[in-house]
GROMACS .gro file of N, CA and C in nm:
model
  465
    1MET      N    1  -1.722   4.531  -6.638
    1MET     CA    2  -1.627   4.438  -6.580
    1MET      C    3  -1.497   4.511  -6.550
    2SER      N    4  -1.435   4.479  -6.439
    2SER     CA    5  -1.308   4.541  -6.400
    2SER      C    6  -1.195   4.492  -6.489
    3LYS      N    7  -1.098   4.579  -6.506
    3LYS     CA    8  -0.978   4.543  -6.579
    3LYS      C    9  -0.893   4.451  -6.491
    4LEU      N   10  -0.833   4.349  -6.550
    4LEU     CA   11  -0.745   4.260  -6.475
    4LEU      C   12  -0.614   4.332  -6.445
    5THR      N   13  -0.580   4.339  -6.318
    5THR     CA   14  -0.464   4.419  -6.277
    5THR      C   15  -0.330   4.353  -6.308
    6HIS      N   16  -0.328   4.223  -6.330
    6HIS     CA   17  -0.202   4.154  -6.358
    6HIS      C   18  -0.175   4.140  -6.508
    7ILE      N   19  -0.255   4.210  -6.591
    7ILE     CA   20  -0.235   4.210  -6.735
    7ILE      C   21  -0.214   4.355  -6.779
    8ASP      N   22  -0.105   4.381  -6.853
    8ASP     CA   23  -0.081   4.519  -6.896
    8ASP      C   24  -0.162   4.551  -7.022
    9ASP      N   25  -0.143   4.671  -7.076
    9ASP     CA   26  -0.221   4.716  -7.192
    9ASP      C   27  -0.194   4.635  -7.318
   10THR      N   28  -0.082   4.564  -7.322
   10THR     CA   29  -0.051   4.482  -7.439
   10THR      C   30  -0.089   4.335  -7.419
   11GLY      N   31  -0.149   4.304  -7.303
   11GLY     CA   32  -0.192   4.167  -7.276
   11GLY      C   33  -0.087   4.080  -7.210
   12ARG      N   34   0.022   4.139  -7.167
   12ARG     CA   35   0.129   4.062  -7.103
   12ARG      C   36   0.111   4.062  -6.951
   13ALA      N   37   0.152   3.952  -6.890
   13ALA     CA   38   0.144   3.940  -6.744
   13ALA      C   39   0.246   4.032  -6.679
   14ARG      N   40   0.207   4.086  -6.562
   14ARG     CA   41   0.296   4.175  -6.488
   14ARG      C   42   0.261   4.170  -6.339
   15MET      N   43   0.359   4.205  -6.258
   15MET     CA   44   0.333   4.225  -6.116
   15MET      C   45   0.281   4.367  -6.100
   16VAL      N   46   0.175   4.383  -6.025
   16VAL     CA   47   0.113   4.513  -6.005
   16VAL      C   48   0.208   4.604  -5.927
   17ASP      N   49   0.218   4.729  -5.967
   17ASP     CA   50   0.299   4.828  -5.896
   17ASP      C   51   0.216   4.882  -5.779
   18VAL      N   52   0.256   4.851  -5.657
   18VAL     CA   53   0.183   4.896  -5.539
   18VAL      C   54   0.257   5.008  -5.466
   19SER      N   55   0.362   5.062  -5.528
   19SER     CA   56   0.446   5.160  -5.460
   19SER      C   57   0.372   5.286  -5.417
   20GLU      N   58   0.265   5.322  -5.486
   20GLU     CA   59   0.189   5.442  -5.451
   20GLU      C   60   0.073   5.414  -5.355
   21LYS      N   61   0.048   5.289  -5.325
   21LYS     CA   62  -0.063   5.254  -5.236
   21LYS      C   63  -0.024   5.276  -5.090
   22ALA      N   64  -0.122   5.316  -5.011
   22ALA     CA   65  -0.099   5.338  -4.869
   22ALA      C   66  -0.084   5.204  -4.797
   23SER      N   67   0.002   5.201  -4.696
   23SER     CA   68   0.012   5.084  -4.610
   23SER      C   69  -0.105   5.085  -4.512
   24THR      N   70  -0.178   4.977  -4.509
   24THR     CA   71  -0.289   4.961  -4.415
   24THR      C   72  -0.284   4.821  -4.357
   25THR      N   73  -0.355   4.802  -4.248
   25THR     CA   74  -0.367   4.669  -4.190
   25THR      C   75  -0.462   4.589  -4.277
   26ARG      N   76  -0.421   4.469  -4.313
   26ARG     CA   77  -0.499   4.383  -4.402
   26ARG      C   78  -0.502   4.243  -4.343
   27GLU      N   79  -0.616   4.180  -4.355
   27GLU     CA   80  -0.633   4.044  -4.303
   27GLU      C   81  -0.721   3.964  -4.398
   28ALA      N   82  -0.693   3.837  -4.410
   28ALA     CA   83  -0.775   3.749  -4.494
   28ALA      C   84  -0.793   3.615  -4.425
   29VAL      N   85  -0.910   3.556  -4.447
   29VAL     CA   86  -0.942   3.424  -4.392
   29VAL      C   87  -0.987   3.335  -4.508
   30ALA      N   88  -0.929   3.216  -4.515
   30ALA     CA   89  -0.967   3.118  -4.616
   30ALA      C   90  -1.000   2.987  -4.546
   31GLU      N   91  -1.077   2.905  -4.613
   31GLU     CA   92  -1.113   2.776  -4.555
   31GLU      C   93  -1.116   2.669  -4.662
   32GLY      N   94  -1.116   2.546  -4.615
   32GLY     CA   95  -1.128   2.431  -4.703
   32GLY      C   96  -1.168   2.310  -4.621
   33PHE      N   97  -1.195   2.200  -4.690
   33PHE     CA   98  -1.244   2.081  -4.623
   33PHE      C   99  -1.184   1.957  -4.687
   34LEU      N  100  -1.148   1.859  -4.606
   34LEU     CA  101  -1.101   1.729  -4.655
   34LEU      C  102  -1.202   1.624  -4.614
   35ARG      N  103  -1.276   1.573  -4.713
   35ARG     CA  104  -1.378   1.471  -4.689
   35ARG      C  105  -1.313   1.334  -4.681
   36MET      N  106  -1.354   1.255  -4.580
   36MET     CA  107  -1.296   1.122  -4.558
   36MET      C  108  -1.396   1.035  -4.484
   37THR      N  109  -1.366   0.907  -4.475
   37THR     CA  110  -1.452   0.815  -4.402
   37THR      C  111  -1.439   0.838  -4.252
   38ALA      N  112  -1.534   0.788  -4.179
   38ALA     CA  113  -1.530   0.798  -4.033
   38ALA      C  114  -1.407   0.728  -3.976
   39GLU      N  115  -1.367   0.619  -4.038
   39GLU     CA  116  -1.250   0.545  -3.990
   39GLU      C  117  -1.123   0.629  -4.003
   40THR      N  118  -1.107   0.694  -4.118
   40THR     CA  119  -0.989   0.777  -4.139
   40THR      C  120  -0.991   0.898  -4.048
   41LEU      N  121  -1.108   0.957  -4.030
   41LEU     CA  122  -1.121   1.071  -3.938
   41LEU      C  123  -1.081   1.028  -3.797
   42GLY      N  124  -1.126   0.912  -3.754
   42GLY     CA  125  -1.089   0.862  -3.623
   42GLY      C  126  -0.939   0.845  -3.609
   43LEU      N  127  -0.875   0.794  -3.713
   43LEU     CA  128  -0.730   0.778  -3.712
   43LEU      C  129  -0.661   0.915  -3.703
   44ALA      N  130  -0.710   1.012  -3.780
   44ALA     CA  131  -0.651   1.146  -3.780
   44ALA      C  132  -0.663   1.210  -3.641
   45LEU      N  133  -0.775   1.190  -3.576
   45LEU     CA  134  -0.799   1.253  -3.446
   45LEU      C  135  -0.728   1.181  -3.333
   46SER      N  136  -0.697   1.054  -3.354
   46SER     CA  137  -0.633   0.975  -3.247
   46SER      C  138  -0.487   1.013  -3.225
   47GLY      N  139  -0.423   1.067  -3.328
   47GLY     CA  140  -0.281   1.098  -3.318
   47GLY      C  141  -0.193   0.976  -3.324
   48GLU      N  142  -0.253   0.861  -3.358
   48GLU     CA  143  -0.179   0.734  -3.357
   48GLU      C  144  -0.139   0.687  -3.496
   49GLY      N  145  -0.153   0.774  -3.596
   49GLY     CA  146  -0.111   0.736  -3.731
   49GLY      C  147   0.039   0.717  -3.737
   50LYS      N  148   0.085   0.648  -3.840
   50LYS     CA  149   0.228   0.621  -3.855
   50LYS      C  150   0.311   0.748  -3.868
   51LYS      N  151   0.248   0.855  -3.916
   51LYS     CA  152   0.321   0.980  -3.936
   51LYS      C  153   0.301   1.080  -3.823
   52GLY      N  154   0.235   1.040  -3.715
   52GLY     CA  155   0.221   1.127  -3.599
   52GLY      C  156   0.095   1.212  -3.600
   53ASP      N  157   0.101   1.326  -3.534
   53ASP     CA  158  -0.014   1.416  -3.517
   53ASP      C  159  -0.037   1.492  -3.647
   54VAL      N  160  -0.126   1.441  -3.729
   54VAL     CA  161  -0.147   1.497  -3.863
   54VAL      C  162  -0.201   1.640  -3.856
   55ARG      N  163  -0.283   1.669  -3.758
   55ARG     CA  164  -0.340   1.804  -3.747
   55ARG      C  165  -0.231   1.907  -3.718
   56ALA      N  166  -0.143   1.877  -3.624
   56ALA     CA  167  -0.036   1.970  -3.589
   56ALA      C  168   0.059   1.993  -3.706
   57VAL      N  169   0.094   1.887  -3.775
   57VAL     CA  170   0.184   1.900  -3.890
   57VAL      C  171   0.118   1.983  -4.000
   58ALA      N  172  -0.008   1.960  -4.027
   58ALA     CA  173  -0.079   2.036  -4.130
   58ALA      C  174  -0.089   2.184  -4.094
   59GLU      N  175  -0.111   2.214  -3.967
   59GLU     CA  176  -0.118   2.354  -3.925
   59GLU      C  177   0.016   2.424  -3.946
   60VAL      N  178   0.125   2.358  -3.912
   60VAL     CA  179   0.257   2.417  -3.933
   60VAL      C  180   0.286   2.432  -4.082
   61ALA      N  181   0.250   2.331  -4.161
   61ALA     CA  182   0.270   2.339  -4.306
   61ALA      C  183   0.194   2.457  -4.366
   62GLY      N  184   0.074   2.482  -4.318
   62GLY     CA  185  -0.004   2.595  -4.367
   62GLY      C  186   0.061   2.728  -4.336
   63VAL      N  187   0.114   2.742  -4.216
   63VAL     CA  188   0.185   2.865  -4.179
   63VAL      C  189   0.308   2.883  -4.268
   64MET      N  190   0.382   2.778  -4.286
   64MET     CA  191   0.501   2.785  -4.372
   64MET      C  192   0.463   2.825  -4.514
   65ALA      N  193   0.353   2.770  -4.564
   65ALA     CA  194   0.308   2.801  -4.700
   65ALA      C  195   0.269   2.948  -4.714
   66ALA      N  196   0.201   3.002  -4.614
   66ALA     CA  197   0.163   3.144  -4.619
   66ALA      C  198   0.286   3.231  -4.638
   67LYS      N  199   0.394   3.196  -4.568
   67LYS     CA  200   0.517   3.274  -4.575
   67LYS      C  201   0.589   3.260  -4.708
   68ARG      N  202   0.558   3.155  -4.785
   68ARG     CA  203   0.627   3.128  -4.912
   68ARG      C  204   0.538   3.150  -5.034
   69THR      N  205   0.424   3.212  -5.017
   69THR     CA  206   0.329   3.228  -5.127
   69THR      C  207   0.391   3.294  -5.248
   70SER      N  208   0.469   3.398  -5.229
   70SER     CA  209   0.528   3.468  -5.345
   70SER      C  210   0.627   3.381  -5.422
   71ASP      N  211   0.677   3.275  -5.360
   71ASP     CA  212   0.764   3.179  -5.430
   71ASP      C  213   0.683   3.085  -5.519
   72LEU      N  214   0.553   3.072  -5.490
   72LEU     CA  215   0.469   2.976  -5.561
   72LEU      C  216   0.377   3.041  -5.664
   73ILE      N  217   0.326   3.160  -5.634
   73ILE     CA  218   0.232   3.229  -5.721
   73ILE      C  219   0.309   3.344  -5.788
   74PRO      N  220   0.333   3.338  -5.918
   74PRO     CA  221   0.428   3.427  -5.984
   74PRO      C  222   0.408   3.577  -5.962
   75MET      N  223   0.286   3.627  -5.959
   75MET     CA  224   0.265   3.771  -5.951
   75MET      C  225   0.239   3.822  -5.809
   76CYS      N  226   0.253   3.737  -5.709
   76CYS     CA  227   0.235   3.780  -5.570
   76CYS      C  228   0.359   3.853  -5.521
   77HIS      N  229   0.334   3.958  -5.444
   77HIS     CA  230   0.444   4.032  -5.383
   77HIS      C  231   0.493   3.958  -5.258
   78PRO      N  232   0.624   3.958  -5.232
   78PRO     CA  233   0.672   3.907  -5.103
   78PRO      C  234   0.623   4.000  -4.993
   79LEU      N  235   0.562   3.946  -4.890
   79LEU     CA  236   0.502   4.027  -4.785
   79LEU      C  237   0.562   3.998  -4.649
   80ALA      N  238   0.563   4.100  -4.566
   80ALA     CA  239   0.602   4.082  -4.426
   80ALA      C  240   0.475   4.044  -4.350
   81ILE      N  241   0.452   3.918  -4.337
   81ILE     CA  242   0.333   3.869  -4.269
   81ILE      C  243   0.350   3.888  -4.119
   82THR      N  244   0.249   3.947  -4.056
   82THR     CA  245   0.257   3.972  -3.912
   82THR      C  246   0.182   3.866  -3.832
   83LYS      N  247   0.096   3.789  -3.900
   83LYS     CA  248   0.023   3.681  -3.832
   83LYS      C  249  -0.015   3.576  -3.936
   84ALA      N  250   0.005   3.451  -3.902
   84ALA     CA  251  -0.043   3.340  -3.984
   84ALA      C  252  -0.087   3.231  -3.888
   85GLU      N  253  -0.213   3.198  -3.895
   85GLU     CA  254  -0.269   3.098  -3.805
   85GLU      C  255  -0.353   3.001  -3.886
   86VAL      N  256  -0.328   2.872  -3.867
   86VAL     CA  257  -0.403   2.768  -3.938
   86VAL      C  258  -0.461   2.674  -3.834
   87ARG      N  259  -0.588   2.644  -3.847
   87ARG     CA  260  -0.657   2.553  -3.755
   87ARG      C  261  -0.716   2.438  -3.835
   88VAL      N  262  -0.692   2.317  -3.788
   88VAL     CA  263  -0.753   2.197  -3.844
   88VAL      C  264  -0.846   2.142  -3.737
   89GLU      N  265  -0.973   2.133  -3.771
   89GLU     CA  266  -1.074   2.089  -3.674
   89GLU      C  267  -1.160   1.978  -3.733
   90PRO      N  268  -1.204   1.884  -3.649
   90PRO     CA  269  -1.296   1.781  -3.698
   90PRO      C  270  -1.431   1.844  -3.732
   91ALA      N  271  -1.493   1.790  -3.834
   91ALA     CA  272  -1.625   1.835  -3.877
   91ALA      C  273  -1.699   1.714  -3.934
   92GLU      N  274  -1.826   1.728  -3.956
   92GLU     CA  275  -1.908   1.620  -4.012
   92GLU      C  276  -1.848   1.574  -4.145
   93GLY      N  277  -1.797   1.452  -4.149
   93GLY     CA  278  -1.746   1.394  -4.272
   93GLY      C  279  -1.600   1.421  -4.303
   94GLY      N  280  -1.527   1.483  -4.209
   94GLY     CA  281  -1.386   1.505  -4.237
   94GLY      C  282  -1.321   1.610  -4.150
   95LEU      N  283  -1.224   1.679  -4.207
   95LEU     CA  284  -1.149   1.781  -4.136
   95LEU      C  285  -1.165   1.916  -4.206
   96SER      N  286  -1.192   2.017  -4.125
   96SER     CA  287  -1.208   2.153  -4.174
   96SER      C  288  -1.079   2.231  -4.146
   97VAL      N  289  -1.036   2.311  -4.244
   97VAL     CA  290  -0.916   2.392  -4.229
   97VAL      C  291  -0.955   2.539  -4.241
   98THR      N  292  -0.907   2.620  -4.148
   98THR     CA  293  -0.925   2.766  -4.154
   98THR      C  294  -0.789   2.830  -4.141
   99ALA      N  295  -0.758   2.922  -4.233
   99ALA     CA  296  -0.631   2.994  -4.231
   99ALA      C  297  -0.659   3.143  -4.220
  100ARG      N  298  -0.590   3.210  -4.128
  100ARG     CA  299  -0.605   3.355  -4.106
  100ARG      C  300  -0.465   3.416  -4.119
  101VAL      N  301  -0.452   3.514  -4.209
  101VAL     CA  302  -0.323   3.578  -4.233
  101VAL      C  303  -0.341   3.729  -4.225
  102LYS      N  304  -0.241   3.796  -4.166
  102LYS     CA  305  -0.249   3.940  -4.145
  102LYS      C  306  -0.115   4.006  -4.180
  103THR      N  307  -0.124   4.130  -4.226
  103THR     CA  308  -0.005   4.211  -4.252
  103THR      C  309  -0.043   4.358  -4.243
  104THR      N  310   0.056   4.442  -4.236
  104THR     CA  311   0.038   4.585  -4.258
  104THR      C  312   0.124   4.616  -4.379
  105GLY      N  313   0.058   4.655  -4.488
  105GLY     CA  314   0.134   4.677  -4.610
  105GLY      C  315   0.050   4.738  -4.719
  106GLN      N  316   0.102   4.730  -4.841
  106GLN     CA  317   0.042   4.795  -4.956
  106GLN      C  318  -0.044   4.702  -5.042
  107THR      N  319  -0.048   4.575  -5.005
  107THR     CA  320  -0.130   4.479  -5.079
  107THR      C  321  -0.183   4.374  -4.983
  108GLY      N  322  -0.290   4.309  -5.022
  108GLY     CA  323  -0.360   4.217  -4.933
  108GLY      C  324  -0.297   4.080  -4.920
  109VAL      N  325  -0.355   4.000  -4.832
  109VAL     CA  326  -0.302   3.866  -4.801
  109VAL      C  327  -0.402   3.755  -4.837
  110GLU      N  328  -0.490   3.782  -4.932
  110GLU     CA  329  -0.586   3.679  -4.973
  110GLU      C  330  -0.516   3.555  -5.027
  111MET      N  331  -0.416   3.575  -5.111
  111MET     CA  332  -0.345   3.460  -5.169
  111MET      C  333  -0.269   3.382  -5.064
  112GLU      N  334  -0.217   3.452  -4.964
  112GLU     CA  335  -0.145   3.385  -4.856
  112GLU      C  336  -0.239   3.297  -4.775
  113ALA      N  337  -0.359   3.348  -4.747
  113ALA     CA  338  -0.457   3.268  -4.673
  113ALA      C  339  -0.503   3.148  -4.754
  114LEU      N  340  -0.529   3.168  -4.882
  114LEU     CA  341  -0.571   3.057  -4.969
  114LEU      C  342  -0.460   2.953  -4.983
  115THR      N  343  -0.337   2.998  -4.994
  115THR     CA  344  -0.224   2.906  -5.004
  115THR      C  345  -0.206   2.828  -4.875
  116ALA      N  346  -0.219   2.896  -4.762
  116ALA     CA  347  -0.206   2.828  -4.632
  116ALA      C  348  -0.311   2.719  -4.618
  117ALA      N  349  -0.435   2.750  -4.650
  117ALA     CA  350  -0.542   2.650  -4.639
  117ALA      C  351  -0.518   2.533  -4.735
  118SER      N  352  -0.478   2.564  -4.857
  118SER     CA  353  -0.455   2.459  -4.957
  118SER      C  354  -0.342   2.366  -4.917
  119VAL      N  355  -0.232   2.421  -4.871
  119VAL     CA  356  -0.117   2.338  -4.833
  119VAL      C  357  -0.148   2.257  -4.707
  120ALA      N  358  -0.223   2.314  -4.614
  120ALA     CA  359  -0.264   2.236  -4.497
  120ALA      C  360  -0.349   2.117  -4.540
  121LEU      N  361  -0.441   2.138  -4.633
  121LEU     CA  362  -0.524   2.028  -4.684
  121LEU      C  363  -0.440   1.924  -4.757
  122LEU      N  364  -0.346   1.968  -4.838
  122LEU     CA  365  -0.259   1.874  -4.908
  122LEU      C  366  -0.174   1.794  -4.810
  123THR      N  367  -0.130   1.858  -4.704
  123THR     CA  368  -0.051   1.789  -4.601
  123THR      C  369  -0.135   1.684  -4.531
  124LEU      N  370  -0.259   1.718  -4.498
  124LEU     CA  371  -0.348   1.619  -4.439
  124LEU      C  372  -0.366   1.500  -4.532
  125TYR      N  373  -0.390   1.529  -4.659
  125TYR     CA  374  -0.406   1.420  -4.756
  125TYR      C  375  -0.280   1.333  -4.758
  126ASP      N  376  -0.164   1.395  -4.767
  126ASP     CA  377  -0.038   1.321  -4.771
  126ASP      C  378  -0.022   1.231  -4.650
  127MET      N  379  -0.053   1.283  -4.534
  127MET     CA  380  -0.031   1.207  -4.411
  127MET      C  381  -0.134   1.097  -4.389
  128LEU      N  382  -0.251   1.109  -4.454
  128LEU     CA  383  -0.359   1.011  -4.433
  128LEU      C  384  -0.382   0.920  -4.552
  129LYS      N  385  -0.311   0.944  -4.663
  129LYS     CA  386  -0.339   0.868  -4.786
  129LYS      C  387  -0.315   0.718  -4.773
  130ALA      N  388  -0.229   0.676  -4.681
  130ALA     CA  389  -0.207   0.533  -4.662
  130ALA      C  390  -0.334   0.467  -4.610
  131ALA      N  391  -0.415   0.542  -4.537
  131ALA     CA  392  -0.539   0.489  -4.483
  131ALA      C  393  -0.654   0.500  -4.583
  132GLU      N  394  -0.652   0.606  -4.666
  132GLU     CA  395  -0.763   0.627  -4.759
  132GLU      C  396  -0.720   0.716  -4.875
  133LYS      N  397  -0.709   0.656  -4.991
  133LYS     CA  398  -0.669   0.732  -5.109
  133LYS      C  399  -0.784   0.810  -5.172
  134GLY      N  400  -0.907   0.777  -5.137
  134GLY     CA  401  -1.024   0.840  -5.196
  134GLY      C  402  -1.072   0.966  -5.126
  135MET      N  403  -0.992   1.021  -5.036
  135MET     CA  404  -1.032   1.147  -4.971
  135MET      C  405  -1.045   1.256  -5.078
  136VAL      N  406  -1.129   1.356  -5.050
  136VAL     CA  407  -1.154   1.462  -5.147
  136VAL      C  408  -1.133   1.599  -5.079
  137ILE      N  409  -1.049   1.680  -5.142
  137ILE     CA  410  -1.033   1.820  -5.097
  137ILE      C  411  -1.146   1.900  -5.161
  138GLU      N  412  -1.219   1.973  -5.076
  138GLU     CA  413  -1.338   2.045  -5.123
  138GLU      C  414  -1.337   2.192  -5.078
  139THR      N  415  -1.401   2.273  -5.155
  139THR     CA  416  -1.443   2.407  -5.118
  139THR      C  417  -1.332   2.492  -5.056
  140VAL      N  418  -1.219   2.500  -5.123
  140VAL     CA  419  -1.117   2.595  -5.079
  140VAL      C  420  -1.163   2.731  -5.128
  141ARG      N  421  -1.179   2.826  -5.034
  141ARG     CA  422  -1.232   2.956  -5.074
  141ARG      C  423  -1.193   3.064  -4.976
  142LEU      N  424  -1.194   3.187  -5.025
  142LEU     CA  425  -1.177   3.303  -4.941
  142LEU      C  426  -1.310   3.329  -4.873
  143VAL      N  427  -1.308   3.348  -4.743
  143VAL     CA  428  -1.433   3.376  -4.671
  143VAL      C  429  -1.439   3.519  -4.618
  144GLU      N  430  -1.323   3.586  -4.609
  144GLU     CA  431  -1.324   3.722  -4.556
  144GLU      C  432  -1.193   3.790  -4.589
  145LYS      N  433  -1.201   3.921  -4.617
  145LYS     CA  434  -1.080   4.004  -4.627
  145LYS      C  435  -1.115   4.141  -4.575
  146THR      N  436  -1.019   4.202  -4.506
  146THR     CA  437  -1.038   4.337  -4.454
  146THR      C  438  -0.919   4.423  -4.492
  147GLY      N  439  -0.945   4.553  -4.501
  147GLY     CA  440  -0.840   4.650  -4.529
  147GLY      C  441  -0.820   4.676  -4.676
  148GLY      N  442  -0.738   4.775  -4.702
  148GLY     CA  443  -0.703   4.809  -4.839
  148GLY      C  444  -0.805   4.899  -4.907
  149LYS      N  445  -0.770   4.939  -5.028
  149LYS     CA  446  -0.852   5.031  -5.106
  149LYS      C  447  -0.991   4.978  -5.135
  150SER      N  448  -1.002   4.847  -5.159
  150SER     CA  449  -1.135   4.790  -5.192
  150SER      C  450  -1.221   4.764  -5.069
  151GLY      N  451  -1.163   4.782  -4.950
  151GLY     CA  452  -1.242   4.768  -4.828
  151GLY      C  453  -1.264   4.625  -4.784
  152ASP      N  454  -1.362   4.608  -4.699
  152ASP     CA  455  -1.390   4.477  -4.641
  152ASP      C  456  -1.483   4.396  -4.731
  153TRP      N  457  -1.468   4.264  -4.725
  153TRP     CA  458  -1.552   4.174  -4.803
  153TRP      C  459  -1.572   4.046  -4.722
  154ARG      N  460  -1.691   3.993  -4.725
  154ARG     CA  461  -1.723   3.865  -4.661
  154ARG      C  462  -1.807   3.780  -4.754
  155ALA      N  463  -1.779   3.652  -4.754
  155ALA     CA  464  -1.855   3.558  -4.840
  155ALA      C  465  -1.997   3.547  -4.788
   0.00000   0.00000   0.00000
């Protein structure tokens, strides 16, 4: 089993020192799903909800979240993100969220992509909860990462 990089030799939490790592292009993609009734999905897609275009707001919220990940996750490095894109699309039984984040740097953007997808899903829930409180956020996961010392990975 690999050693946990955010734990030092005495068992204390720490931010990983990346100062000796090479800067490379890194990209990560995360996804998630918000399950809802057909009626709520129709409302979300119509753009006629009381809070406006829920998909557009969620996409912007996801981008904003990617940029603020280091403020939310204690051991994440602040990164100069060069691309953050969040898409909310209709799917069978709800709305699918895909977040793609890119940087050139010394550490990856997996957490930024996961945060973007999560916040987009939470925003969708917030904007649609008046119509349906029983919606379920499902399967938030990393689906792809490229670059860095560990190389490329796909789910």
